CSV table of C-alpha atoms and ligand atoms in Angstrom, one decimal:
chain,number,residue,atom,x,y,z
A,25,MET,CA,36.6,123.0,116.6
A,26,ILE,CA,37.5,126.0,114.5
A,27,ASN,CA,40.8,125.6,112.7
A,28,GLN,CA,43.8,127.7,113.7
A,29,ARG,CA,43.9,129.8,110.6
A,30,LEU,CA,40.3,131.0,111.1
A,31,GLN,CA,40.9,131.4,114.8
A,32,ASP,CA,43.9,133.7,114.1
A,33,GLN,CA,41.9,135.7,111.5
A,34,ILE,CA,39.0,136.2,114.0
A,35,GLY,CA,41.6,137.2,116.7
A,36,PHE,CA,42.9,139.9,114.4
A,37,ILE,CA,39.4,141.1,113.5
A,38,VAL,CA,38.4,141.4,117.2
A,39,GLU,CA,41.7,143.2,118.0
A,40,ILE,CA,41.4,145.9,115.4
A,41,ASP,CA,38.1,147.0,116.9
A,42,ARG,CA,40.5,149.2,118.9
A,43,LEU,CA,40.9,151.5,115.9
A,44,LYS,CA,37.5,152.9,116.9
A,45,ARG,CA,39.2,154.2,120.0
A,46,ILE,CA,42.2,155.9,118.4
A,47,PHE,CA,41.2,159.6,118.2
A,48,ARG,CA,42.4,162.2,115.8
A,49,GLN,CA,42.8,166.0,116.1
A,50,ASN,CA,39.7,166.9,114.1
A,51,VAL,CA,36.1,166.6,115.1
A,52,VAL,CA,33.1,165.1,113.3
A,53,ILE,CA,31.1,167.8,111.5
A,54,GLY,CA,28.4,169.3,113.7
A,55,THR,CA,29.7,167.8,116.9
A,56,THR,CA,32.5,168.3,119.5
A,57,GLU,CA,33.4,164.6,119.2
A,58,GLN,CA,36.9,163.9,118.0
A,59,GLU,CA,36.9,161.7,114.9
A,60,ASN,CA,38.5,158.3,115.3
A,61,ASP,CA,40.7,156.3,112.9
A,62,ALA,CA,38.0,153.8,111.9
A,63,GLU,CA,35.6,156.7,110.9
A,64,HIS,CA,38.4,158.4,109.1
A,65,SER,CA,39.4,155.3,107.2
A,66,TRP,CA,35.8,154.6,106.1
A,67,HIS,CA,35.4,158.2,105.0
A,68,MET,CA,38.6,158.1,103.0
A,69,ALA,CA,37.5,154.8,101.3
A,70,VAL,CA,34.3,156.3,100.0
A,71,MET,CA,36.1,159.4,98.9
A,72,ALA,CA,38.6,157.2,96.9
A,73,ILE,CA,35.7,155.6,95.1
A,74,ILE,CA,34.0,158.9,94.3
A,75,LEU,CA,37.2,160.8,93.3
A,76,SER,CA,39.4,158.2,91.6
A,77,GLU,CA,38.4,159.6,88.2
A,78,TYR,CA,40.7,162.6,88.9
A,79,SER,CA,43.9,160.5,89.2
A,80,SER,CA,46.5,161.6,86.7
A,81,VAL,CA,47.3,158.0,86.0
A,82,GLU,CA,45.4,154.7,85.9
A,83,LEU,CA,44.8,153.2,89.3
A,84,ASN,CA,44.2,149.7,90.8
A,85,ILE,CA,41.3,150.9,92.8
A,86,LEU,CA,41.0,147.6,94.8
A,87,LYS,CA,44.6,148.1,96.0
A,88,VAL,CA,43.8,151.8,96.9
A,89,LEU,CA,40.8,150.7,99.0
A,90,LYS,CA,42.7,147.9,100.8
A,91,MET,CA,45.6,150.3,101.5
A,92,ILE,CA,43.2,153.0,102.9
A,93,LEU,CA,41.3,150.5,105.0
A,94,VAL,CA,44.5,149.3,106.8
A,95,HIS,CA,46.7,152.4,106.6
A,96,ASP,CA,46.1,153.5,110.2
A,97,LEU,CA,45.9,150.1,111.9
A,98,VAL,CA,49.5,150.6,113.3
A,99,GLU,CA,48.1,153.5,115.4
A,100,ILE,CA,46.4,150.9,117.6
A,101,HIS,CA,49.6,150.5,119.5
A,102,ALA,CA,51.6,153.5,118.3
A,103,GLY,CA,48.9,156.2,118.7
A,104,ASP,CA,47.9,159.0,116.3
A,105,THR,CA,50.8,161.4,115.7
A,106,PHE,CA,49.5,164.9,115.0
A,107,CYS,CA,50.7,165.8,111.5
A,108,TYR,CA,52.2,169.1,112.7
A,109,ASP,CA,53.9,167.6,115.8
A,110,GLU,CA,57.6,167.6,114.9
A,111,GLU,CA,58.6,166.0,118.2
A,112,GLY,CA,56.2,163.1,117.7
A,113,TYR,CA,57.5,162.5,114.2
A,114,ARG,CA,61.0,161.8,115.4
A,115,ASP,CA,60.3,158.2,116.6
A,116,LYS,CA,57.1,157.7,114.6
A,117,ASP,CA,58.6,155.1,112.2
A,118,GLU,CA,60.0,153.0,114.9
A,119,ARG,CA,56.9,153.0,117.0
A,120,GLU,CA,54.7,152.2,114.1
A,121,GLN,CA,56.9,149.4,112.8
A,122,LYS,CA,56.8,147.7,116.2
A,123,SER,CA,53.0,148.1,116.3
A,124,ALA,CA,52.7,146.6,112.8
A,125,ASP,CA,54.8,143.6,113.8
A,126,ARG,CA,52.7,143.0,116.8
A,127,LEU,CA,49.3,143.5,115.2
A,128,PHE,CA,49.7,142.1,111.7
A,129,ASN,CA,51.4,138.9,113.0
A,130,LEU,CA,48.1,138.0,114.6
A,131,LEU,CA,47.1,137.0,111.1
A,132,PRO,CA,48.2,133.9,109.2
A,133,ASN,CA,51.6,134.5,107.5
A,134,ASP,CA,50.4,135.1,104.0
A,135,GLN,CA,47.8,137.7,105.1
A,136,ALA,CA,50.3,139.3,107.6
A,137,SER,CA,52.7,139.8,104.7
A,138,GLU,CA,50.0,141.2,102.4
A,139,ILE,CA,48.9,143.8,105.0
A,140,MET,CA,52.4,144.7,106.0
A,141,SER,CA,53.4,145.3,102.3
A,142,LEU,CA,50.2,147.4,101.7
A,143,TRP,CA,51.1,149.5,104.8
A,144,HIS,CA,54.7,149.9,103.7
A,145,GLU,CA,53.6,150.8,100.2
A,146,PHE,CA,51.3,153.5,101.6
A,147,GLU,CA,54.0,154.9,103.9
A,148,ASP,CA,56.6,155.0,101.0
A,149,MET,CA,54.3,157.0,98.8
A,150,ALA,CA,56.1,155.9,95.7
A,151,THR,CA,53.4,154.0,93.7
A,152,PRO,CA,50.4,155.6,92.0
A,153,GLU,CA,48.0,153.9,94.4
A,154,ALA,CA,50.0,155.1,97.5
A,155,LYS,CA,50.2,158.7,96.1
A,156,PHE,CA,46.5,158.7,95.5
A,157,ALA,CA,45.7,157.3,99.0
A,158,ALA,CA,48.0,159.8,100.6
A,159,SER,CA,46.2,162.6,98.7
A,160,ILE,CA,42.9,161.4,100.1
A,161,ASP,CA,44.5,161.2,103.5
A,162,ARG,CA,45.2,165.0,103.2
A,163,LEU,CA,42.0,166.1,101.6
A,164,GLN,CA,39.7,164.3,104.1
A,165,PRO,CA,40.8,166.3,107.2
A,166,LEU,CA,41.0,169.5,105.1
A,167,LEU,CA,37.3,169.1,104.3
A,168,LEU,CA,36.5,168.4,107.9
A,169,ASN,CA,38.4,171.4,109.2
A,170,TYR,CA,36.9,173.6,106.5
A,171,ASN,CA,33.4,172.5,107.6
A,172,THR,CA,34.1,172.9,111.4
A,173,ASN,CA,35.3,176.6,111.3
A,174,GLY,CA,38.9,175.4,111.1
A,175,HIS,CA,38.7,173.4,114.3
A,176,THR,CA,42.2,171.8,114.2
A,177,TRP,CA,43.8,174.9,112.7
A,178,ARG,CA,43.1,176.9,115.8
A,179,LYS,CA,45.8,175.1,117.7
A,180,PRO,CA,48.9,177.1,118.5
A,181,GLY,CA,51.5,177.4,115.7
A,182,ILE,CA,49.4,176.3,112.8
A,183,MET,CA,49.6,178.7,109.9
A,184,SER,CA,48.5,178.4,106.3
A,185,ASP,CA,51.9,177.7,104.9
A,186,LYS,CA,52.2,174.5,106.9
A,187,VAL,CA,48.7,173.4,105.8
A,188,LEU,CA,49.5,174.3,102.2
A,189,LYS,CA,52.8,172.4,102.3
A,190,ARG,CA,51.1,169.3,103.8
A,191,ASN,CA,48.5,169.3,101.0
A,192,SER,CA,51.0,169.9,98.2
A,193,VAL,CA,51.2,166.0,98.1
A,194,LEU,CA,48.1,166.3,95.9
A,195,GLU,CA,49.7,168.2,93.1
A,196,GLU,CA,51.1,165.4,91.0
A,197,PRO,CA,48.6,162.5,91.6
A,198,VAL,CA,45.4,164.6,91.5
A,199,PRO,CA,46.0,168.1,90.0
A,200,ILE,CA,42.3,169.1,90.1
A,201,LEU,CA,42.1,168.2,93.8
A,202,TRP,CA,45.2,170.2,94.5
A,203,ASP,CA,43.5,173.2,92.9
A,204,LEU,CA,40.5,172.5,95.2
A,205,ALA,CA,42.7,172.3,98.3
A,206,GLN,CA,44.4,175.6,97.5
A,207,LYS,CA,41.0,177.3,97.0
A,208,ILE,CA,39.8,175.9,100.3
A,209,ILE,CA,42.9,177.1,102.1
A,210,THR,CA,42.6,180.6,100.6
A,211,ASP,CA,39.0,180.7,101.5
A,212,SER,CA,39.7,179.5,105.0
A,213,ILE,CA,42.2,182.3,105.5
A,214,GLU,CA,39.6,184.8,104.3
A,215,LYS,CA,36.9,183.4,106.7
A,216,GLY,CA,39.3,183.5,109.6
A,217,TYR,CA,39.5,179.7,110.1
A,218,LEU,CA,43.2,179.7,109.4
A,219,LYS,CA,46.1,182.1,110.1
A,220,LYS,CA,48.0,183.3,107.1
B,492,MET,CA,36.1,178.2,90.1
B,493,ILE,CA,35.5,174.5,90.8
B,494,ASN,CA,33.4,172.7,88.2
B,495,GLN,CA,29.9,171.6,89.1
B,496,ARG,CA,30.7,167.9,89.0
B,497,LEU,CA,33.4,168.2,91.5
B,498,GLN,CA,31.3,170.6,93.7
B,499,ASP,CA,28.5,168.0,93.8
B,500,GLN,CA,30.9,165.2,94.7
B,501,ILE,CA,32.4,167.2,97.5
B,502,GLY,CA,28.9,168.1,98.7
B,503,PHE,CA,28.1,164.4,98.9
B,504,ILE,CA,31.4,163.6,100.7
B,505,VAL,CA,30.7,166.3,103.3
B,506,GLU,CA,27.1,165.2,103.8
B,507,ILE,CA,28.0,161.5,104.4
B,508,ASP,CA,30.1,162.6,107.4
B,509,ARG,CA,26.8,162.2,109.2
B,510,LEU,CA,27.1,158.4,109.1
B,511,LYS,CA,29.5,158.9,112.0
B,512,ARG,CA,26.5,160.0,114.1
B,513,ILE,CA,24.2,157.1,113.3
B,514,PHE,CA,24.4,154.8,116.3
B,515,ARG,CA,23.9,151.1,116.4
B,516,GLN,CA,22.7,148.9,119.2
B,517,ASN,CA,26.0,147.3,120.0
B,518,VAL,CA,29.0,148.9,121.8
B,519,VAL,CA,32.6,149.2,120.8
B,520,ILE,CA,34.6,146.5,122.7
B,521,GLY,CA,35.9,147.6,126.0
B,522,THR,CA,33.7,150.7,126.1
B,523,THR,CA,30.2,151.8,126.8
B,524,GLU,CA,30.1,153.8,123.6
B,525,GLN,CA,27.6,152.7,121.0
B,526,GLU,CA,29.2,151.8,117.7
B,527,ASN,CA,28.3,154.0,114.7
B,528,ASP,CA,27.6,153.1,111.1
B,529,ALA,CA,30.9,154.5,109.8
B,530,GLU,CA,32.9,152.3,112.3
B,531,HIS,CA,30.7,149.3,111.5
B,532,SER,CA,31.2,149.8,107.7
B,533,TRP,CA,35.0,150.1,108.1
B,534,HIS,CA,35.2,147.0,110.3
B,535,MET,CA,33.1,145.0,107.8
B,536,ALA,CA,35.3,146.1,104.9
B,537,VAL,CA,38.4,144.8,106.6
B,538,MET,CA,36.6,141.6,107.5
B,539,ALA,CA,35.6,141.1,103.9
B,540,ILE,CA,39.3,141.3,102.8
B,541,ILE,CA,40.4,138.9,105.5
B,542,LEU,CA,37.6,136.4,105.1
B,543,SER,CA,36.8,136.4,101.4
B,544,GLU,CA,38.7,133.1,101.0
B,545,TYR,CA,35.8,131.3,102.7
B,546,SER,CA,33.2,132.3,100.1
B,547,SER,CA,31.7,129.2,98.5
B,548,VAL,CA,31.8,130.9,95.1
B,549,GLU,CA,34.3,133.3,93.3
B,550,LEU,CA,33.7,136.9,94.3
B,551,ASN,CA,34.3,140.3,92.8
B,552,ILE,CA,35.9,141.6,95.9
B,553,LEU,CA,36.1,145.2,94.7
B,554,LYS,CA,32.3,145.1,94.3
B,555,VAL,CA,31.9,143.6,97.8
B,556,LEU,CA,34.0,146.4,99.3
B,557,LYS,CA,32.1,149.2,97.5
B,558,MET,CA,28.8,147.6,98.5
B,559,ILE,CA,29.9,147.4,102.2
B,560,LEU,CA,31.2,150.9,102.2
B,561,VAL,CA,27.9,152.4,101.1
B,562,HIS,CA,25.4,149.9,102.4
B,563,ASP,CA,24.4,151.9,105.5
B,564,LEU,CA,24.4,155.4,104.0
B,565,VAL,CA,20.6,155.4,103.7
B,566,GLU,CA,20.5,155.4,107.5
B,567,ILE,CA,21.7,159.0,107.5
B,568,HIS,CA,18.1,160.1,106.9
B,569,ALA,CA,16.2,156.9,107.7
B,570,GLY,CA,18.0,156.0,111.0
B,571,ASP,CA,19.2,152.6,112.1
B,572,THR,CA,16.4,150.1,112.4
B,573,PHE,CA,17.2,147.5,115.1
B,574,CYS,CA,17.3,144.1,113.4
B,575,TYR,CA,14.9,142.6,116.0
B,576,ASP,CA,12.4,145.5,115.8
B,577,GLU,CA,9.4,144.1,113.9
B,578,GLU,CA,7.5,147.4,114.2
B,579,GLY,CA,10.4,149.4,112.7
B,580,TYR,CA,10.8,147.0,109.8
B,581,ARG,CA,7.3,147.6,108.5
B,582,ASP,CA,8.1,151.0,106.8
B,583,LYS,CA,11.9,150.5,106.6
B,584,ASP,CA,12.0,150.0,102.8
B,585,GLU,CA,10.0,153.1,102.1
B,586,ARG,CA,12.0,155.3,104.6
B,587,GLU,CA,15.3,154.0,103.2
B,588,GLN,CA,14.3,154.5,99.5
B,589,LYS,CA,13.4,158.1,100.3
B,590,SER,CA,16.7,158.6,102.1
B,591,ALA,CA,18.6,157.0,99.2
B,592,ASP,CA,16.9,159.3,96.6
B,593,ARG,CA,17.7,162.4,98.7
B,594,LEU,CA,21.3,161.4,99.5
B,595,PHE,CA,22.7,159.7,96.4
B,596,ASN,CA,21.2,162.4,94.1
B,597,LEU,CA,23.7,164.9,95.6
B,598,LEU,CA,26.2,163.1,93.3
B,599,PRO,CA,26.5,163.5,89.5
B,600,ASN,CA,23.9,161.2,87.8
B,601,ASP,CA,26.4,158.4,86.8
B,602,GLN,CA,27.7,158.0,90.3
B,603,ALA,CA,24.3,158.4,91.9
B,604,SER,CA,23.1,155.4,89.7
B,605,GLU,CA,26.2,153.3,90.6
B,606,ILE,CA,25.7,153.8,94.3
B,607,MET,CA,21.9,153.3,94.1
B,608,SER,CA,22.4,150.0,92.2
B,609,LEU,CA,25.1,148.8,94.7
B,610,TRP,CA,22.7,149.5,97.5
B,611,HIS,CA,19.8,147.8,95.8
B,612,GLU,CA,22.0,144.8,95.0
B,613,PHE,CA,23.0,144.6,98.7
B,614,GLU,CA,19.4,144.8,99.9
B,615,ASP,CA,18.2,142.2,97.4
B,616,MET,CA,20.7,139.7,98.6
B,617,ALA,CA,20.6,137.7,95.3
B,618,THR,CA,24.2,138.0,93.9
B,619,PRO,CA,27.2,136.2,95.4
B,620,GLU,CA,28.7,139.6,96.4
B,621,ALA,CA,25.5,140.7,98.1
B,622,LYS,CA,25.2,137.4,100.0
B,623,PHE,CA,28.7,137.6,101.1
B,624,ALA,CA,28.4,141.2,102.2
B,625,ALA,CA,25.2,140.3,104.1
B,626,SER,CA,27.0,137.5,105.8
B,627,ILE,CA,29.7,139.9,107.0
B,628,ASP,CA,27.0,142.3,108.1
B,629,ARG,CA,25.7,139.5,110.4
B,630,LEU,CA,29.0,138.2,111.7
B,631,GLN,CA,30.4,141.6,112.6
B,632,PRO,CA,27.9,142.4,115.4
B,633,LEU,CA,27.9,138.8,116.4
B,634,LEU,CA,31.6,139.1,117.2
B,635,LEU,CA,31.1,142.4,119.0
B,636,ASN,CA,28.3,141.0,121.1
B,637,TYR,CA,30.3,137.9,122.0
B,638,ASN,CA,33.2,140.2,123.1
B,639,THR,CA,31.0,142.5,125.2
B,640,ASN,CA,29.3,139.9,127.3
B,641,GLY,CA,26.3,139.8,125.0
B,642,HIS,CA,25.6,143.5,125.2
B,643,THR,CA,22.8,143.8,122.7
B,644,TRP,CA,21.4,140.4,123.5
B,645,ARG,CA,20.4,141.5,127.0
B,646,LYS,CA,17.6,143.6,125.6
B,647,PRO,CA,14.1,142.3,126.3
B,648,GLY,CA,12.8,139.6,124.0
B,649,ILE,CA,16.0,138.5,122.4
B,650,MET,CA,16.5,134.8,122.5
B,651,SER,CA,19.1,132.5,120.8
B,652,ASP,CA,16.6,131.2,118.2
B,653,LYS,CA,16.2,134.8,116.8
B,654,VAL,CA,20.0,135.3,116.7
B,655,LEU,CA,20.5,131.9,115.1
B,656,LYS,CA,17.8,132.6,112.4
B,657,ARG,CA,19.3,136.0,111.6
B,658,ASN,CA,22.8,134.5,111.2
B,659,SER,CA,21.5,131.6,109.0
B,660,VAL,CA,22.1,133.9,106.1
B,661,LEU,CA,25.7,132.7,106.3
B,662,GLU,CA,25.0,129.1,105.6
B,663,GLU,CA,25.1,129.1,101.8
B,664,PRO,CA,27.6,131.8,101.0
B,665,VAL,CA,30.2,131.0,103.7
B,666,PRO,CA,29.6,127.6,105.3
B,667,ILE,CA,32.7,127.7,107.5
B,668,LEU,CA,31.6,131.1,109.0
B,669,TRP,CA,28.1,129.6,109.5
B,670,ASP,CA,29.8,126.9,111.6
B,671,LEU,CA,31.7,129.5,113.5
B,672,ALA,CA,28.5,131.6,114.1
B,673,GLN,CA,26.7,128.6,115.5
B,674,LYS,CA,29.6,127.8,117.8
B,675,ILE,CA,29.7,131.4,119.1
B,676,ILE,CA,25.9,131.3,119.7
B,677,THR,CA,26.1,128.0,121.6
B,678,ASP,CA,29.0,129.3,123.7
B,679,SER,CA,27.2,132.5,124.4
B,680,ILE,CA,24.2,130.6,125.8
B,681,GLU,CA,26.6,128.6,128.0
B,682,LYS,CA,28.3,131.7,129.2
B,683,GLY,CA,25.0,133.4,130.0
B,684,TYR,CA,25.4,136.1,127.3
B,685,LEU,CA,22.3,135.0,125.5
B,686,LYS,CA,19.0,133.4,126.6
B,687,LYS,CA,18.1,130.1,125.1
C,2106,LIG,CA1,32.5,157.8,118.5
């Protein structure tokens, strides 16, 4: 017999396999396949390791990685809300909190609490780790869009001012990456990937 | 102008997007889609967070996570070698070392060395962190196969003794997970997912 604690942990691990089926707006470079949340989370985690040196303050990088690895789990039940979908954003918090309760509580209490608080910390974007993770969460799709001729930016209603505003989150936590994001946006307008 | 160091880092980050296109033998639960290495690496990283309490020795969990996140990058140029493919294993090391040189050296020297040494440490399976990461690397596909009616195990020539041997890596670093793996294998034989 496997003890209850381990059974619950394995149940959670099997359940989160579904993150591989939650699709995002952008595509994987060189393909027409939509990226999914598991791929996005992995890519962000490696980016955080490589780019943490640019943080304007000291970071607990272990906390950053944990936060990144779990930040999109709530989308398993709540779905991906496109970042420029104002309608979808209205009930996003409620949908995601319900999803978090349902999913994280598969785990033993202590671990459910840890993941819940990592997710809330990420969402609140108030600590250095959360601000850095949020910055990487902006930069990752920016790089993908830039390298796929502006794939997502070709949707109706997306203009450079919205993209710039969304990426301005980077300014305080990682100034050099904010410079980079602005250059990529300017260049994307010049290349015709993004409407001014 | 973006400085050379950051340019190199971004070049690496864009290049490793290709890990999302390296497919493995197993499928994502509930689908007929082959899992890819990026999804596998993300899933392993979350598993490591949840299951690290079962390690028989103290772990540097940050190192475990870094190792897991980069452990399959070499497959970008070398491809995935199916773990029961004896032919493919003959030149695996050489192919992967070439791939590592080509890929990691896109990074600034200090980071290239760090990733190279994390990858070698993982491959050598000698430190507690590498043994634990290797255990998770076995358990993750075991769970996926068990939850997809033994998808990969239905290939010709795969019998329970090979699967058991491959998973015996878990015995020393995480005894309770080795018990679990054995139970899953026994149950898989009973359910007809795996040939005895
Ligand atoms: Ca896919």
